[in-house]
Amino acid sequence: MSTDLDALYQEIILDHYKNPHHKGLRGDPSSAGTAEVHHVNPTCGDEVTLRVHLAEGPDGPVVEDVSYDSVGCSISQASASVLTDLVIGKPVGDAMAIHQTFLELMQGKGQVEPDEDVLEDGIAFAGVAKFPARVKCALLSWMAWKDATTQATTEGASS
Amino acid sequence: MSTDLDALYQEIILDHYKNPHHKGLRGDPSSAGTAEVHHVNPTCGDEVTLRVHLAEGPDGPVVEDVSYDSVGCSISQASASVLTDLVIGKPVGDAMAIHQTFLELMQGKGQVEPDEDVLEDGIAFAGVAKFPARVKCALLSWMAWKDATTQATTEGASS
Amino acid sequence: MQGLLPDLDVIRKDFPILERTLAGGAPLVYLDSANTSQKPQVVIDTMVDHLERHNANIARAMHQLGAESTEAYEGARDKVAAFLNAPSRNEVVFTKNATEALNLLARTIELGPGDNVVITEMEHHSNIVSWQLACERSGAELRWFGLTDDGRLDLTDADRLVDEHTKVVAFTWVSNMLGTINPVADLAARARAVGAYSVVDASQAAPQLAVDVQEVGCDFLVFTGHKVCGPTGIGVLWGREELLNELPPFHGGGEMIETVTMARSTFARAPHRFEAGTPPIVEAIGLGCAVDYLAHIGLDAIHAHEQAITAYALEGLQSVPGLTVLGPLDATQRGGAISFELDGVHPHDIAQVLDSRGVAVRAGHHCAKPAHARFGVQSSTRMSSYLYTTPAEIDALVEALHHTRSYFKVDR
Amino acid sequence: MQGLLPDLDVIRKDFPILERTLAGGAPLVYLDSANTSQKPQVVIDTMVDHLERHNANIARAMHQLGAESTEAYEGARDKVAAFLNAPSRNEVVFTKNATEALNLLARTIELGPGDNVVITEMEHHSNIVSWQLACERSGAELRWFGLTDDGRLDLTDADRLVDEHTKVVAFTWVSNMLGTINPVADLAARARAVGAYSVVDASQAAPQLAVDVQEVGCDFLVFTGHKVCGPTGIGVLWGREELLNELPPFHGGGEMIETVTMARSTFARAPHRFEAGTPPIVEAIGLGCAVDYLAHIGLDAIHAHEQAITAYALEGLQSVPGLTVLGPLDATQRGGAISFELDGVHPHDIAQVLDSRGVAVRAGHHCAKPAHARFGVQSSTRMSSYLYTTPAEIDALVEALHHTRSYFKVDR
Ligand SMILES: Cc1ncc(COP(=O)(O)O)c(C=O)c1O
Ligand SMILES: Cc1ncc(COP(=O)(O)O)c(C=O)c1O
């Protein structure tokens, strides 16, 4: 029992929860390449408002910054914190690949081996995949990030 | 089994079914003291159009005539035939009492002893009370008669 | 007899009610499966196991029982999606029955004056009255395909009926009265050609034909749990995902929301958008088990069985003097419900005599009054078989019909 | 402890799920009954008996199984009528759940611009969103009673809120979040005084209080089967007979009609008017058995038990540092659902740690987002007891909460 619980609440997760990175909205929401979204977990009411700022890099768009405001449980808070660490500064294509890897880990019902090279602190979420009710918590900010990034990209493309 | 069936399909019922009394609409539907109703058994589609003509008697209104057109099973047809025999010529009050007695017999789940003095051929329906699905068939024309008679009475009262 | 299910004896053992005897010791001959099917033990046991060991509310509950219950409920959605060959599990909405599924569409598809809805004269009341009410509310016009004398859709007028103002074409796949199998893919294509939604009522098809929504090419399809060996209280609305997400919400309540304030709310996407409140959880789980049971036996094998029994029944019925079958006479062109008339005996009385011998059939209008009116009959008697029906049961029916004639002295 | 059910051990034996152990061998401590109740064996057995021996469609089927099934279904209506002390069995309409019953009213009660509907800030989403959608469709105005700081209805504005343009006053009897018991008879009288319909949501009241619709004096009342020891897939709408017969039909389909032609239809009276299609037959039968089970134990005894457990729980919870109960603190003034916050730990995380010890509670907004917003909280943890709850289970909860604090190192 408490082994399972400890697998869920790994120290890394609790650390990010207590000291979240990049929390607090930053930057000008109306500047070019910026998109902001608001996502809710309908079941529990957890919410995140997340802002993405893309910049043009040498080989295409780059995730210049991600910031957020959120209310939620340890898993959803820690996951937002880890997300920002992983994607800020990365080319959008690479960041999307990280997103995909994290998604696969979460939907793997505990059968997927996490790749530390790609996910860094994100590997701590491997235990979450065994708790179906918590997978949504871990994915809340990731889904918001994908949505915002897609919006910022399309906007950029159309402008 | 076939005893039960024979209790349902008594000779009297089959006779009335083959040779129904007072069938075929008669009289002027628009004359005073006349009401016509159309009732349906929603489950099976059996229908009856029934016309009642009331007349003023020495001690109040009298059922001068009842006629009907109908489509239905042996039970519903025979029951309409028996009804007309029983109520035509009776003071409305007495006819309503007969209606009540028949209703009680039908709703008695086979536990009520039929009163031949009141119900005459109607006692043959005692067996029907044991077949809940058929009680509605037996009551179709009786309910229509009550409805029409009430309408004819109220009309008389208000005119 | 060719086409019968090979393990019919074994299959019959799956259905506990088939062992029942009725008044007077008569064994049950259940020929009312188009009305509701019997339930195999495995469906009953699955429901009992859920209630005794896993019961909890879904989605909202985060504890172990809640996770088990949610997994079982959502697992049932996967099974139904597979049963229909649906491209996505999100396209499967659980409803109370087929009637609710049809009314959901009739309430949420936007209609207005100038629009029209096209149905057919052989529909079940659920696929008639729902649209009548929608047309009354909206001012749209209700039109319908008539029927030919041999009980098929009369398509001669089709180009006039289905026109550029048509918003919905709603039709049954298999008639519950006439047994007719309709050309659903053609009808769906006709709807698509004018930009109308096609709605297929598969209530009588799902029990006995392989249903593949992609092959049919329709927009929406409904069926009901209790006719496919599942419990009552559960039905299915399948719809193309993008169309479902375009429809406004149906009922407001728990689970269908995204967020709620006193002043306004936003809504979840399909399927949850249309599943307000605590859904029929144990019923969905029972249905999931039922469609798995049918798939395990094989819908093609079930269909072949139904056709063999239907052919045998059509032959037997025609041996009864004065008996007229309503609907197509070719078993390969029809489903397993056979309605008929018997000269001189009213359907109620037929059903009653049959019942005294344990033979259960339906008598009345079978919720298809317009189809009866089309053939000038008030009501009819209907026998309907299913995967557990044996030729011997058909013999019992035919014999009981001969007996009915003599009981009512029809020849005299 | 005073007030507990005398045969609590025996009662617990009626509920097979209570013997379950969870991951790690932890025994189940089920404190999520306001979400859904567990089912006694007698309810499960009654459903199984029906499915294995009496299953048939109702009303339409005239054979012996059909008669048995119809009698069982209509018998369930009698039992529910008795449970509510309804003047007539015709006033009991079976629905899918409480949500459908509320939406039925919101769809059929005529509203227009200039009219208003009054609800409260402590309603379940089902009694909010249904009316929001109705007001949007009709142009009527939605108003609501606010809440006082101690979680009661704020009635100071009542005379202004409920006015001569009010068509509906809809309110919960017992709040599923705050536990508050509302003055339903007064609210119904207030509605009556202005000629508005009163709608009582008894979803949380019916499990634990004696419900007497005549005493409440309301026009409509709803509850849901799965919270009163019955199965999912069944709910009840009770309404005064003359009012039900004045409402237009809800869904169109089988059983709710009088006659049908292609062009138009006429409709049956209540209750059948509102029961389109094959109803949840086995579910209604299960519900009938469940309300008989509760009546047999006695609603007053159940209420006393709930109050004793609630008082004990309120006391125990307050021993946990940093724990704040939302809603009234006097057990005699409230129902058995207790929502709370714990400083420094999110409800999800609390529920998770509790679950690892077998203690099942609910975490989230409990389908009452506006009530949470009123108290400035996003979500809460809720424990809810029922007739099978023991003081020892409350001890287990309290101990698990202490453990939660230490697990998340809240004091450091
Ligand atoms: C107060 C209240 N009203 C309505 C409902 C809705 O019940 P159901 O989900 O069964 O429709 C609930 C329970 O979820 C409730 O607690
Ligand atoms: C063709 C058809 N459509 C719809 C229905 C309605 O199904 P339900 O009563 O389960 O809603 C039925 C069965 O009664 C049917 O045979």
Short mmCIF file of C-alpha atoms in Angstrom, two decimals, chain C residues 16-18 20-23 28 30 32 34-39 41 44-45 47-48 50-58 60-65 68 94-97 99-100 103-104 107-108 119-122 124-130 132-133 136-137 142-145 224 226-227 231-234 249-265 267 274-283 347-348 351-352 355-365 367 369-370, chain D residues 16-18 20-23 28 30 32 34-39 41 44-45 47-48 50-58 60-65 68 94-97 99-100 103-104 107-108 119-122 124-130 132-133 136-137 142-145 224 226-227 231-234 249-265 267 274-283 347-348 351-352 355-365 367 369-370:
data_model
loop_
_atom_site.label_atom_id
_atom_site.label_comp_id
_atom_site.label_asym_id
_atom_site.label_seq_id
_atom_site.Cartn_x
_atom_site.Cartn_y
_atom_site.Cartn_z
CA PRO C 16 -31.98 -19.63 -17.28
CA ILE C 17 -35.52 -18.47 -18.04
CA LEU C 18 -35.85 -21.05 -20.82
CA ARG C 20 -39.25 -22.13 -16.73
CA THR C 21 -42.60 -23.82 -16.78
CA LEU C 22 -45.79 -21.81 -16.83
CA ALA C 23 -49.31 -22.35 -15.49
CA LEU C 28 -42.05 -21.75 -21.96
CA TYR C 30 -40.69 -17.66 -25.89
CA ASP C 32 -41.51 -12.48 -28.23
CA ALA C 34 -38.45 -8.59 -30.86
CA ASN C 35 -40.28 -7.14 -27.86
CA THR C 36 -37.47 -7.96 -25.48
CA SER C 37 -34.78 -10.63 -25.54
CA GLN C 38 -33.97 -13.02 -22.73
CA LYS C 39 -30.73 -12.61 -20.76
CA GLN C 41 -26.45 -16.05 -17.26
CA ILE C 44 -26.76 -11.44 -15.07
CA ASP C 45 -23.63 -12.65 -13.28
CA MET C 47 -24.15 -7.30 -13.17
CA VAL C 48 -24.33 -9.13 -9.84
CA HIS C 50 -20.47 -5.44 -10.12
CA LEU C 51 -23.19 -4.73 -7.55
CA GLU C 52 -21.71 -7.06 -4.95
CA ARG C 53 -18.05 -6.18 -5.33
CA HIS C 54 -17.33 -3.04 -7.35
CA ASN C 55 -20.31 -0.72 -7.00
CA ALA C 56 -19.40 2.98 -6.84
CA ASN C 57 -20.24 6.08 -8.77
CA ILE C 58 -18.01 6.70 -11.77
CA ARG C 60 -16.37 11.56 -9.74
CA ALA C 61 -15.07 8.89 -7.34
CA MET C 62 -11.29 8.64 -7.01
CA HIS C 63 -11.08 5.67 -4.65
CA GLN C 64 -10.41 2.09 -5.67
CA LEU C 65 -14.06 1.11 -6.06
CA GLU C 68 -12.99 -0.15 -10.81
CA PHE C 94 -25.17 5.70 -23.38
CA THR C 95 -28.88 6.54 -23.11
CA LYS C 96 -31.85 4.99 -21.30
CA ASN C 97 -33.17 3.15 -24.35
CA THR C 99 -36.44 5.96 -27.56
CA GLU C 100 -34.34 8.38 -25.52
CA ASN C 103 -35.57 11.97 -28.75
CA LEU C 104 -32.12 13.30 -27.93
CA ARG C 107 -34.45 17.74 -29.38
CA THR C 108 -30.95 18.82 -30.32
CA ILE C 119 -39.34 9.33 -41.96
CA THR C 120 -41.14 6.20 -43.17
CA GLU C 121 -44.55 4.66 -42.66
CA MET C 122 -43.02 1.53 -41.12
CA HIS C 124 -41.79 2.34 -34.55
CA HIS C 125 -43.69 5.08 -32.67
CA SER C 126 -40.40 6.19 -31.13
CA ASN C 127 -39.13 7.23 -34.54
CA ILE C 128 -42.44 8.90 -35.45
CA VAL C 129 -43.71 10.75 -32.40
CA SER C 130 -40.27 12.13 -31.50
CA GLN C 132 -43.76 14.89 -34.86
CA LEU C 133 -43.11 16.72 -31.62
CA GLU C 136 -44.55 20.91 -34.00
CA ARG C 137 -42.07 22.80 -31.83
CA LEU C 142 -42.85 16.03 -41.48
CA ARG C 143 -42.78 13.83 -44.57
CA TRP C 144 -42.61 10.10 -45.00
CA PHE C 145 -41.92 7.29 -47.41
CA THR C 224 -31.59 -0.54 -27.30
CA HIS C 226 -32.78 -5.07 -23.76
CA LYS C 227 -33.20 -6.46 -27.28
CA PRO C 231 -30.69 -5.33 -19.40
CA THR C 232 -33.40 -2.68 -19.56
CA GLY C 233 -32.49 0.90 -18.75
CA ILE C 234 -29.72 1.21 -21.33
CA PRO C 249 -26.39 19.83 -24.88
CA PHE C 250 -29.51 17.75 -24.23
CA HIS C 251 -30.01 17.48 -20.45
CA GLY C 252 -28.14 19.68 -17.99
CA GLY C 253 -26.53 18.17 -14.91
CA GLY C 254 -23.54 16.41 -13.44
CA GLU C 255 -20.80 14.96 -15.71
CA MET C 256 -21.84 16.87 -18.86
CA ILE C 257 -20.26 20.12 -17.79
CA GLU C 258 -16.84 21.67 -18.07
CA THR C 259 -17.48 24.45 -15.59
CA VAL C 260 -20.56 25.88 -13.87
CA THR C 261 -21.29 29.26 -12.36
CA MET C 262 -24.73 30.43 -11.30
CA ALA C 263 -25.00 32.58 -14.39
CA ARG C 264 -23.68 30.19 -17.03
CA SER C 265 -21.97 26.94 -17.81
CA PHE C 267 -19.98 21.85 -21.56
CA PHE C 274 -24.90 13.89 -23.46
CA GLU C 275 -24.62 11.82 -20.31
CA ALA C 276 -26.00 14.17 -17.66
CA GLY C 277 -26.26 12.77 -14.16
CA THR C 278 -25.28 9.36 -12.87
CA PRO C 279 -25.54 7.12 -15.92
CA PRO C 280 -27.01 3.61 -15.94
CA ILE C 281 -23.69 2.17 -14.76
CA VAL C 282 -24.49 -1.45 -14.04
CA GLU C 283 -26.76 -1.49 -17.10
CA PRO C 347 -54.97 -11.22 -32.18
CA HIS C 348 -55.73 -10.90 -28.45
CA ALA C 351 -52.30 -14.75 -28.05
CA GLN C 352 -54.46 -15.87 -25.16
CA ASP C 355 -50.34 -18.47 -23.90
CA SER C 356 -52.45 -21.21 -22.36
CA ARG C 357 -50.03 -23.58 -24.11
CA GLY C 358 -46.94 -21.68 -23.00
CA VAL C 359 -46.37 -20.00 -26.37
CA ALA C 360 -45.55 -16.33 -25.77
CA VAL C 361 -46.20 -14.00 -28.72
CA ARG C 362 -47.21 -10.36 -28.98
CA ALA C 363 -50.68 -9.17 -30.01
CA GLY C 364 -51.56 -5.58 -30.80
CA HIS C 365 -50.07 -2.85 -32.92
CA CYS C 367 -45.98 0.37 -31.49
CA LYS C 369 -49.95 1.85 -35.69
CA PRO C 370 -49.33 3.63 -39.00
CA PRO D 16 -22.10 -7.99 0.46
CA ILE D 17 -19.64 -5.32 -0.68
CA LEU D 18 -18.84 -4.38 2.91
CA ARG D 20 -14.51 -6.58 0.46
CA THR D 21 -10.88 -5.97 1.05
CA LEU D 22 -8.92 -3.60 -1.10
CA ALA D 23 -5.31 -3.39 -2.27
CA LEU D 28 -13.31 -1.27 2.81
CA TYR D 30 -17.06 3.18 2.48
CA ASP D 32 -19.04 7.90 -0.15
CA ALA D 34 -23.93 10.55 -0.80
CA ASN D 35 -22.31 9.79 -4.15
CA THR D 36 -23.95 6.39 -4.42
CA SER D 37 -25.19 3.97 -1.79
CA GLN D 38 -24.29 0.31 -1.57
CA LYS D 39 -26.91 -2.33 -2.40
CA GLN D 41 -28.50 -8.51 -1.09
CA ILE D 44 -29.71 -7.72 -5.98
CA ASP D 45 -31.59 -11.00 -5.52
CA MET D 47 -33.35 -8.17 -9.73
CA VAL D 48 -31.73 -11.52 -10.46
CA HIS D 50 -36.74 -11.08 -12.25
CA LEU D 51 -34.10 -11.51 -14.96
CA GLU D 52 -33.86 -15.28 -14.52
CA ARG D 53 -37.55 -16.09 -14.17
CA HIS D 54 -39.93 -13.29 -15.14
CA ASN D 55 -38.22 -11.13 -17.73
CA ALA D 56 -40.53 -9.76 -20.43
CA ASN D 57 -41.54 -6.39 -21.73
CA ILE D 58 -44.40 -4.75 -19.86
CA ARG D 60 -47.45 -4.55 -24.45
CA ALA D 61 -46.96 -8.23 -23.67
CA MET D 62 -50.11 -10.21 -22.88
CA HIS D 63 -48.54 -13.57 -22.05
CA GLN D 64 -47.83 -14.90 -18.59
CA LEU D 65 -44.28 -13.55 -18.39
CA GLU D 68 -45.73 -11.06 -14.25
CA PHE D 94 -40.11 6.51 -13.40
CA THR D 95 -37.15 8.29 -14.98
CA LYS D 96 -33.49 7.40 -15.57
CA ASN D 97 -32.19 9.32 -12.57
CA THR D 99 -31.17 14.54 -13.38
CA GLU D 100 -33.62 13.34 -16.03
CA ASN D 103 -34.72 18.11 -16.98
CA LEU D 104 -38.17 16.70 -17.76
CA ARG D 107 -38.29 21.02 -20.69
CA THR D 108 -42.05 20.78 -20.17
CA ILE D 119 -33.08 28.32 -7.56
CA THR D 120 -30.40 28.42 -4.85
CA GLU D 121 -26.65 28.69 -4.72
CA MET D 122 -26.35 25.31 -3.00
CA HIS D 124 -26.39 20.25 -7.44
CA HIS D 125 -25.49 21.01 -11.08
CA SER D 126 -28.54 19.02 -12.17
CA ASN D 127 -30.81 21.58 -10.56
CA ILE D 128 -28.80 24.49 -11.95
CA VAL D 129 -27.82 23.67 -15.52
CA SER D 130 -31.26 22.23 -16.38
CA GLN D 132 -30.03 27.63 -17.12
CA LEU D 133 -30.71 25.83 -20.39
CA GLU D 136 -31.73 30.34 -22.36
CA ARG D 137 -34.26 28.61 -24.59
CA LEU D 142 -32.72 32.83 -13.65
CA ARG D 143 -32.50 34.01 -10.05
CA TRP D 144 -31.15 32.38 -6.94
CA PHE D 145 -31.07 32.47 -3.19
CA THR D 224 -32.63 9.02 -7.60
CA HIS D 226 -28.94 4.59 -6.66
CA LYS D 227 -28.71 6.72 -3.52
CA PRO D 231 -29.75 0.28 -8.72
CA THR D 232 -28.51 2.88 -11.19
CA GLY D 233 -30.65 3.69 -14.22
CA ILE D 234 -33.76 4.62 -12.24
CA PRO D 249 -45.33 15.28 -23.37
CA PHE D 250 -41.57 15.05 -22.88
CA HIS D 251 -40.23 12.28 -25.12
CA GLY D 252 -42.28 10.73 -27.93
CA GLY D 253 -42.40 6.97 -28.35
CA GLY D 254 -44.00 3.72 -27.32
CA GLU D 255 -46.26 3.55 -24.25
CA MET D 256 -46.81 7.31 -23.94
CA ILE D 257 -49.35 7.49 -26.72
CA GLU D 258 -53.07 7.03 -27.01
CA THR D 259 -53.15 6.83 -30.78
CA VAL D 260 -50.67 7.55 -33.58
CA THR D 261 -51.13 8.42 -37.23
CA MET D 262 -48.36 9.66 -39.49
CA ALA D 263 -49.71 13.20 -39.23
CA ARG D 264 -50.43 13.43 -35.52
CA SER D 265 -50.74 11.65 -32.21
CA PHE D 267 -51.13 11.07 -25.61
CA PHE D 274 -43.83 10.58 -19.46
CA GLU D 275 -42.54 7.03 -19.80
CA ALA D 276 -41.76 6.81 -23.52
CA GLY D 277 -40.20 3.58 -24.68
CA THR D 278 -39.33 0.48 -22.73
CA PRO D 279 -38.80 1.76 -19.20
CA PRO D 280 -36.03 0.63 -16.84
CA ILE D 281 -38.09 -2.40 -15.79
CA VAL D 282 -35.71 -4.43 -13.67
CA GLU D 283 -34.35 -1.18 -12.23
CA PRO D 347 -8.52 17.19 -1.53
CA HIS D 348 -7.19 14.85 -4.24
CA ALA D 351 -8.51 11.18 -0.85
CA GLN D 352 -5.51 9.34 -2.25
CA ASP D 355 -7.78 5.35 -0.21
CA SER D 356 -4.45 3.69 0.46
CA ARG D 357 -5.94 2.79 3.84
CA GLY D 358 -9.25 1.60 2.37
CA VAL D 359 -11.16 4.75 3.32
CA ALA D 360 -13.31 5.82 0.36
CA VAL D 361 -14.36 9.49 0.30
CA ARG D 362 -15.04 11.94 -2.49
CA ALA D 363 -12.71 14.78 -3.50
CA GLY D 364 -13.64 17.54 -5.89
CA HIS D 365 -16.56 19.91 -6.33
CA CYS D 367 -21.23 18.70 -8.75
CA LYS D 369 -19.23 24.30 -8.12
CA PRO D 370 -21.23 27.43 -7.26
#
